[in-house]
Amino acid sequence: NVAAQGVMREIATRREWVDAWQAARRRADDASALIDLAREAQDESMETDIEAELTEVDNLVADLEFRNMLSDPDDVRDAILKVQAGAGGTEAQDWAEMLLRMYMRWAERKGYSIALLDEQEGDQAGIKSASIEIAGAYAFGNLKSENGVHRLVRISPYDSNARRHTSFASIFVYPVVDDDVNIEVNPADVELETFRSGGKGGQNVNKVETAVRLRYTFVSPRGDSHQIIVSCQEERSQLQNRERAMKMLKSEIYEVLRREEAERKAAIEGSKK
């Protein structure tokens, strides 16, 4: 059940902390033993090995310190990252694809799993928009600071006059919520649109409308209206895409609620000063 899943996630998170601390402790002990051995043998040739061990210890401790900074309960969650090309046509769409590729390679190096949920290709190159789900411990905590507009200034490869161009792309990151978070959405209020999936695929892709787009207008507790649009074409069936899109929709609603609550607390703290 939901409660048991929450307990298992908590156990796994704490086990990761213990394992990481023990790994750093073992590496520090190894480095200390190597230093003692070199001192006793008066062997200066071991200096390179010692420096390598100390560097690894520093990296492990730095990783623990960074993880300790991620104290928000949502930091441990999986993340959905959306890339949206700004104004600028092909140049901006190429920049958006560069960013998407960068985040996917970063996730691969971290050992996270990646699912491309939705992608709209650019007119000539790059992408207009894309959404990916990055699954792994502290995926959201690591990525949440990427929210905002990213800018690239370069000599455009698409300009025959080799002029300098400034391109913009927006990044939006929000945590993936499971059944442990209760988000009420009335299906009757959700506008459903189906379309053919883009890109490469099997028999169904580009032949039947398996991709799903959901539109939902959400009024937050403080009275702000948000139109949320999510798309999913990652799965092979329309039903699976619809279920996954609904999960994305609830996750995005949760992020709106999370941000408003953070702003409310910040305002209260500010009024006390």
mmCIF file of C-alpha atoms in Angstrom:
data_model
loop_
_atom_site.group_PDB
_atom_site.id
_atom_site.type_symbol
_atom_site.label_atom_id
_atom_site.label_comp_id
_atom_site.label_asym_id
_atom_site.label_seq_id
_atom_site.Cartn_x
_atom_site.Cartn_y
_atom_site.Cartn_z
ATOM 1 C CA ASN A 1 0.000 0.000 0.000
ATOM 2 C CA VAL A 2 0.930 3.672 -0.128
ATOM 3 C CA ALA A 3 2.120 3.828 3.497
ATOM 4 C CA ALA A 4 4.392 0.823 3.033
ATOM 5 C CA GLN A 5 5.872 2.312 -0.123
ATOM 6 C CA GLY A 6 6.631 5.528 1.758
ATOM 7 C CA VAL A 7 8.404 3.598 4.522
ATOM 8 C CA MET A 8 10.453 1.633 1.987
ATOM 9 C CA ARG A 9 11.525 4.857 0.252
ATOM 10 C CA GLU A 10 12.555 6.332 3.601
ATOM 11 C CA ILE A 11 14.580 3.207 4.416
ATOM 12 C CA ALA A 12 16.273 3.307 1.007
ATOM 13 C CA THR A 13 17.141 6.993 1.420
ATOM 14 C CA ARG A 14 18.665 6.452 4.844
ATOM 15 C CA ARG A 15 20.576 3.426 3.604
ATOM 16 C CA GLU A 16 22.074 5.549 0.833
ATOM 17 C CA TRP A 17 23.264 8.071 3.437
ATOM 18 C CA VAL A 18 24.885 5.322 5.520
ATOM 19 C CA ASP A 19 26.490 3.667 2.490
ATOM 20 C CA ALA A 20 27.880 6.996 1.243
ATOM 21 C CA TRP A 21 29.297 7.864 4.673
ATOM 22 C CA GLN A 22 30.879 4.416 5.052
ATOM 23 C CA ALA A 23 32.436 4.672 1.580
ATOM 24 C CA ALA A 24 33.986 8.038 2.473
ATOM 25 C CA ARG A 25 35.191 6.674 5.822
ATOM 26 C CA ARG A 26 36.819 3.627 4.193
ATOM 27 C CA ARG A 27 38.539 5.801 1.597
ATOM 28 C CA ALA A 28 39.826 8.133 4.306
ATOM 29 C CA ASP A 29 41.175 5.160 6.274
ATOM 30 C CA ASP A 30 42.913 3.853 3.137
ATOM 31 C CA ALA A 31 44.506 7.246 2.537
ATOM 32 C CA SER A 32 45.672 7.433 6.159
ATOM 33 C CA ALA A 33 47.202 3.941 5.950
ATOM 34 C CA LEU A 34 48.966 4.850 2.713
ATOM 35 C CA ILE A 35 50.430 7.977 4.327
ATOM 36 C CA ASP A 36 51.686 5.958 7.321
ATOM 37 C CA LEU A 37 53.221 3.370 4.995
ATOM 38 C CA ALA A 38 55.000 6.005 2.938
ATOM 39 C CA ARG A 39 56.273 7.730 6.090
ATOM 40 C CA GLU A 40 57.640 4.483 7.547
ATOM 41 C CA ALA A 41 59.275 3.458 4.282
ATOM 42 C CA GLN A 42 60.392 7.029 3.545
ATOM 43 C CA ASP A 43 59.168 6.423 0.016
ATOM 44 C CA GLU A 44 58.458 9.676 -1.823
ATOM 45 C CA SER A 45 57.349 7.804 -4.948
ATOM 46 C CA MET A 46 53.999 7.097 -3.240
ATOM 47 C CA GLU A 47 53.133 10.796 -3.239
ATOM 48 C CA THR A 48 51.110 10.552 -6.467
ATOM 49 C CA ASP A 49 49.024 7.656 -5.108
ATOM 50 C CA ILE A 50 48.426 9.516 -1.855
ATOM 51 C CA GLU A 51 47.288 12.655 -3.660
ATOM 52 C CA ALA A 52 44.880 10.587 -5.767
ATOM 53 C CA GLU A 53 43.397 8.985 -2.637
ATOM 54 C CA LEU A 54 43.010 12.352 -0.891
ATOM 55 C CA THR A 55 41.339 13.822 -3.966
ATOM 56 C CA GLU A 56 38.823 10.966 -3.979
ATOM 57 C CA VAL A 57 38.150 11.494 -0.260
ATOM 58 C CA ASP A 58 37.548 15.214 -0.916
ATOM 59 C CA ASN A 59 35.104 14.339 -3.710
ATOM 60 C CA LEU A 60 33.156 11.902 -1.528
ATOM 61 C CA VAL A 61 32.935 14.377 1.357
ATOM 62 C CA ALA A 62 31.898 17.178 -1.009
ATOM 63 C CA ASP A 63 29.144 14.950 -2.374
ATOM 64 C CA LEU A 64 27.902 14.263 1.163
ATOM 65 C CA GLU A 65 27.964 17.976 2.010
ATOM 66 C CA PHE A 66 26.022 18.815 -1.151
ATOM 67 C CA ARG A 67 23.446 16.131 -0.402
ATOM 68 C CA ASN A 68 23.084 17.528 3.112
ATOM 69 C CA MET A 69 22.126 20.871 1.541
ATOM 70 C CA LEU A 70 19.184 19.171 -0.177
ATOM 71 C CA SER A 71 17.018 19.214 2.923
ATOM 72 C CA ASP A 72 13.668 19.800 1.196
ATOM 73 C CA PRO A 73 11.533 16.622 1.470
ATOM 74 C CA ASP A 74 10.900 16.807 -2.286
ATOM 75 C CA ASP A 75 14.603 16.909 -3.210
ATOM 76 C CA VAL A 76 14.847 13.120 -3.134
ATOM 77 C CA ARG A 77 12.109 12.706 -5.765
ATOM 78 C CA ASP A 78 12.424 11.970 -9.476
ATOM 79 C CA ALA A 79 12.178 15.002 -11.744
ATOM 80 C CA ILE A 80 10.468 16.081 -14.936
ATOM 81 C CA LEU A 81 12.448 18.607 -16.949
ATOM 82 C CA LYS A 82 10.832 20.655 -19.732
ATOM 83 C CA VAL A 83 12.844 22.532 -22.357
ATOM 84 C CA GLN A 84 11.122 25.273 -24.379
ATOM 85 C CA ALA A 85 12.848 27.155 -27.197
ATOM 86 C CA GLY A 86 12.459 30.926 -27.011
ATOM 87 C CA ALA A 87 12.010 33.423 -29.812
ATOM 88 C CA GLY A 88 14.631 33.207 -32.509
ATOM 89 C CA GLY A 89 13.556 30.416 -34.826
ATOM 90 C CA THR A 90 16.136 27.813 -35.785
ATOM 91 C CA GLU A 91 18.861 29.378 -33.669
ATOM 92 C CA ALA A 92 16.807 29.121 -30.467
ATOM 93 C CA GLN A 93 15.569 25.628 -31.357
ATOM 94 C CA ASP A 94 19.137 24.440 -31.862
ATOM 95 C CA TRP A 95 20.072 25.881 -28.454
ATOM 96 C CA ALA A 96 17.104 24.091 -26.854
ATOM 97 C CA GLU A 97 18.285 20.782 -28.309
ATOM 98 C CA MET A 98 21.813 21.431 -27.042
ATOM 99 C CA LEU A 99 20.443 21.961 -23.535
ATOM 100 C CA LEU A 100 18.303 18.825 -23.722
ATOM 101 C CA ARG A 101 21.289 16.769 -24.829
ATOM 102 C CA MET A 102 23.403 18.241 -22.020
ATOM 103 C CA TYR A 103 20.880 17.319 -19.326
ATOM 104 C CA MET A 104 20.460 13.801 -20.705
ATOM 105 C CA ARG A 105 24.218 13.201 -20.747
ATOM 106 C CA TRP A 106 24.501 14.586 -17.232
ATOM 107 C CA ALA A 107 21.763 12.198 -16.057
ATOM 108 C CA GLU A 108 23.504 9.253 -17.733
ATOM 109 C CA ARG A 109 26.768 10.062 -15.960
ATOM 110 C CA LYS A 110 24.895 10.231 -12.634
ATOM 111 C CA GLY A 111 23.430 6.785 -13.275
ATOM 112 C CA TYR A 112 19.860 8.086 -13.530
ATOM 113 C CA SER A 113 17.293 6.557 -15.881
ATOM 114 C CA ILE A 114 15.819 8.812 -18.573
ATOM 115 C CA ALA A 115 12.509 8.719 -20.426
ATOM 116 C CA LEU A 116 11.743 11.094 -23.287
ATOM 117 C CA LEU A 117 8.085 11.887 -22.634
ATOM 118 C CA ASP A 118 7.435 14.374 -25.403
ATOM 119 C CA GLU A 119 9.371 16.138 -28.157
ATOM 120 C CA GLN A 120 8.438 18.630 -30.868
ATOM 121 C CA GLU A 121 11.094 18.900 -33.526
ATOM 122 C CA GLY A 122 12.201 22.252 -34.910
ATOM 123 C CA ASP A 123 11.352 23.440 -38.414
ATOM 124 C CA GLN A 124 14.905 23.045 -39.734
ATOM 125 C CA ALA A 125 17.012 21.899 -36.793
ATOM 126 C CA GLY A 126 16.801 21.481 -33.051
ATOM 127 C CA ILE A 127 13.582 21.207 -31.042
ATOM 128 C CA LYS A 128 10.699 23.512 -30.218
ATOM 129 C CA SER A 129 10.098 21.775 -26.892
ATOM 130 C CA ALA A 130 10.718 18.520 -25.045
ATOM 131 C CA SER A 131 9.939 16.876 -21.713
ATOM 132 C CA ILE A 132 12.043 14.198 -20.049
ATOM 133 C CA GLU A 133 11.619 12.269 -16.823
ATOM 134 C CA ILE A 134 14.838 11.708 -14.880
ATOM 135 C CA ALA A 135 14.525 8.984 -12.250
ATOM 136 C CA GLY A 136 16.967 8.498 -9.395
ATOM 137 C CA ALA A 137 17.687 9.584 -5.842
ATOM 138 C CA TYR A 138 17.838 13.379 -5.488
ATOM 139 C CA ALA A 139 17.148 13.961 -9.180
ATOM 140 C CA PHE A 140 14.865 16.909 -8.392
ATOM 141 C CA GLY A 141 17.192 18.293 -5.735
ATOM 142 C CA ASN A 142 20.066 18.317 -8.201
ATOM 143 C CA LEU A 143 18.062 19.871 -11.021
ATOM 144 C CA LYS A 144 15.716 22.374 -9.371
ATOM 145 C CA SER A 145 18.237 25.220 -9.603
ATOM 146 C CA GLU A 146 18.142 24.906 -13.417
ATOM 147 C CA ASN A 147 14.712 26.575 -13.533
ATOM 148 C CA GLY A 148 14.686 29.744 -15.605
ATOM 149 C CA VAL A 149 15.829 31.207 -18.917
ATOM 150 C CA HIS A 150 19.164 30.063 -20.348
ATOM 151 C CA ARG A 151 21.007 32.225 -22.877
ATOM 152 C CA LEU A 152 23.584 31.424 -25.551
ATOM 153 C CA VAL A 153 25.638 34.000 -27.468
ATOM 154 C CA ARG A 154 27.561 32.672 -30.486
ATOM 155 C CA ILE A 155 28.403 33.119 -34.139
ATOM 156 C CA SER A 156 25.439 31.429 -35.748
ATOM 157 C CA PRO A 157 26.154 28.424 -37.976
ATOM 158 C CA TYR A 158 22.807 29.142 -39.651
ATOM 159 C CA ASP A 159 23.699 32.712 -40.659
ATOM 160 C CA SER A 160 25.508 32.974 -43.993
ATOM 161 C CA ASN A 161 26.905 36.334 -42.861
ATOM 162 C CA ALA A 162 28.411 34.756 -39.717
ATOM 163 C CA ARG A 163 26.767 37.273 -37.403
ATOM 164 C CA ARG A 164 26.568 36.952 -33.624
ATOM 165 C CA HIS A 165 23.202 35.757 -32.321
ATOM 166 C CA THR A 166 21.701 35.572 -28.839
ATOM 167 C CA SER A 167 19.379 32.618 -28.239
ATOM 168 C CA PHE A 168 17.071 31.850 -25.332
ATOM 169 C CA ALA A 169 15.502 28.671 -23.985
ATOM 170 C CA SER A 170 13.396 28.125 -20.875
ATOM 171 C CA ILE A 171 13.879 25.281 -18.416
ATOM 172 C CA PHE A 172 11.158 24.187 -15.998
ATOM 173 C CA VAL A 173 11.844 21.419 -13.463
ATOM 174 C CA TYR A 174 9.311 19.906 -11.084
ATOM 175 C CA PRO A 175 9.206 16.818 -8.827
ATOM 176 C CA VAL A 176 7.385 13.641 -9.799
ATOM 177 C CA VAL A 177 4.656 12.755 -7.305
ATOM 178 C CA ASP A 178 3.295 9.288 -6.682
ATOM 179 C CA ASP A 179 0.297 8.052 -4.737
ATOM 180 C CA ASP A 180 1.880 9.367 -1.533
ATOM 181 C CA VAL A 181 0.685 12.853 -2.521
ATOM 182 C CA ASN A 182 -3.050 13.419 -2.861
ATOM 183 C CA ILE A 183 -3.790 15.749 -5.795
ATOM 184 C CA GLU A 184 -7.460 15.933 -6.710
ATOM 185 C CA VAL A 185 -8.181 16.454 -10.422
ATOM 186 C CA ASN A 186 -11.687 16.119 -11.832
ATOM 187 C CA PRO A 187 -11.289 14.266 -15.166
ATOM 188 C CA ALA A 188 -14.305 16.158 -16.520
ATOM 189 C CA ASP A 189 -12.333 19.404 -16.231
ATOM 190 C CA VAL A 190 -9.387 18.070 -18.227
ATOM 191 C CA GLU A 191 -9.380 18.670 -21.975
ATOM 192 C CA LEU A 192 -7.955 15.662 -23.816
ATOM 193 C CA GLU A 193 -6.338 15.861 -27.252
ATOM 194 C CA THR A 194 -4.799 12.942 -29.129
ATOM 195 C CA PHE A 195 -2.292 13.125 -31.961
ATOM 196 C CA ARG A 196 0.215 11.008 -33.815
ATOM 197 C CA SER A 197 3.535 10.472 -32.125
ATOM 198 C CA GLY A 198 6.579 11.983 -33.786
ATOM 199 C CA GLY A 199 10.023 10.504 -34.275
ATOM 200 C CA LYS A 200 11.058 6.932 -34.867
ATOM 201 C CA GLY A 201 9.097 3.974 -33.583
ATOM 202 C CA GLY A 202 7.268 0.769 -34.322
ATOM 203 C CA GLN A 203 4.001 -0.015 -36.030
ATOM 204 C CA ASN A 204 1.810 2.391 -34.099
ATOM 205 C CA VAL A 205 4.055 5.451 -34.170
ATOM 206 C CA ASN A 206 3.051 7.944 -36.882
ATOM 207 C CA LYS A 207 0.115 5.694 -37.876
ATOM 208 C CA VAL A 208 -2.418 5.985 -35.046
ATOM 209 C CA GLU A 209 -3.063 8.706 -32.501
ATOM 210 C CA THR A 210 -1.279 7.235 -29.480
ATOM 211 C CA ALA A 211 0.158 10.528 -28.182
ATOM 212 C CA VAL A 212 -1.847 12.510 -25.637
ATOM 213 C CA ARG A 213 -2.025 16.172 -24.673
ATOM 214 C CA LEU A 214 -3.922 17.324 -21.572
ATOM 215 C CA ARG A 215 -5.056 20.886 -20.867
ATOM 216 C CA TYR A 216 -6.230 21.874 -17.426
ATOM 217 C CA THR A 217 -6.990 25.212 -15.774
ATOM 218 C CA PHE A 218 -6.063 25.132 -12.128
ATOM 219 C CA VAL A 219 -6.932 27.799 -9.572
ATOM 220 C CA SER A 220 -4.467 27.739 -6.683
ATOM 221 C CA PRO A 221 -5.435 28.343 -3.029
ATOM 222 C CA ARG A 222 -4.344 31.979 -3.240
ATOM 223 C CA GLY A 223 -6.620 32.538 -6.263
ATOM 224 C CA ASP A 224 -4.087 32.483 -9.107
ATOM 225 C CA SER A 225 -5.199 30.796 -12.330
ATOM 226 C CA HIS A 226 -2.733 28.460 -14.072
ATOM 227 C CA GLN A 227 -3.280 26.811 -17.428
ATOM 228 C CA ILE A 228 -1.289 23.593 -17.400
ATOM 229 C CA ILE A 229 -0.551 21.739 -20.642
ATOM 230 C CA VAL A 230 1.276 18.417 -20.644
ATOM 231 C CA SER A 231 1.989 15.997 -23.483
ATOM 232 C CA CYS A 232 3.203 12.420 -23.535
ATOM 233 C CA GLN A 233 4.100 10.198 -26.476
ATOM 234 C CA GLU A 234 6.670 7.958 -24.808
ATOM 235 C CA GLU A 235 4.437 4.879 -24.409
ATOM 236 C CA ARG A 236 3.142 2.705 -27.259
ATOM 237 C CA SER A 237 -0.552 2.898 -26.376
ATOM 238 C CA GLN A 238 -2.877 5.851 -25.931
ATOM 239 C CA LEU A 239 -4.065 4.541 -22.549
ATOM 240 C CA GLN A 240 -0.528 4.332 -21.189
ATOM 241 C CA ASN A 241 0.283 7.808 -22.472
ATOM 242 C CA ARG A 242 -2.903 9.177 -20.928
ATOM 243 C CA GLU A 243 -2.045 7.663 -17.525
ATOM 244 C CA ARG A 244 1.474 9.034 -17.691
ATOM 245 C CA ALA A 245 0.265 12.454 -18.817
ATOM 246 C CA MET A 246 -2.153 12.573 -15.866
ATOM 247 C CA LYS A 247 0.771 11.832 -13.544
ATOM 248 C CA MET A 248 2.694 14.700 -15.174
ATOM 249 C CA LEU A 249 -0.307 16.985 -14.731
ATOM 250 C CA LYS A 250 -0.610 16.175 -11.032
ATOM 251 C CA SER A 251 3.130 16.650 -10.575
ATOM 252 C CA GLU A 252 2.973 20.096 -12.168
ATOM 253 C CA ILE A 253 0.017 21.062 -9.968
ATOM 254 C CA TYR A 254 2.001 19.891 -6.962
ATOM 255 C CA GLU A 255 4.898 22.138 -7.988
ATOM 256 C CA VAL A 256 2.572 25.148 -8.164
ATOM 257 C CA LEU A 257 1.287 24.378 -4.653
ATOM 258 C CA ARG A 258 4.829 23.794 -3.398
ATOM 259 C CA ARG A 259 6.073 27.126 -4.726
ATOM 260 C CA GLU A 260 3.126 29.083 -3.379
ATOM 261 C CA GLU A 261 3.635 27.560 0.062
ATOM 262 C CA ALA A 262 7.347 28.446 -0.053
ATOM 263 C CA GLU A 263 6.479 32.030 -1.028
ATOM 264 C CA ARG A 264 3.908 32.236 1.771
ATOM 265 C CA LYS A 265 6.447 31.087 4.367
ATOM 266 C CA ALA A 266 9.062 33.489 2.998
ATOM 267 C CA ALA A 267 6.561 36.370 3.282
ATOM 268 C CA ILE A 268 5.802 35.438 6.900
ATOM 269 C CA GLU A 269 9.502 35.281 7.741
ATOM 270 C CA GLY A 270 10.059 38.620 6.017
ATOM 271 C CA SER A 271 7.296 40.284 8.020
ATOM 272 C CA LYS A 272 8.911 39.138 11.274
ATOM 273 C CA LYS A 273 12.183 40.939 10.494
#
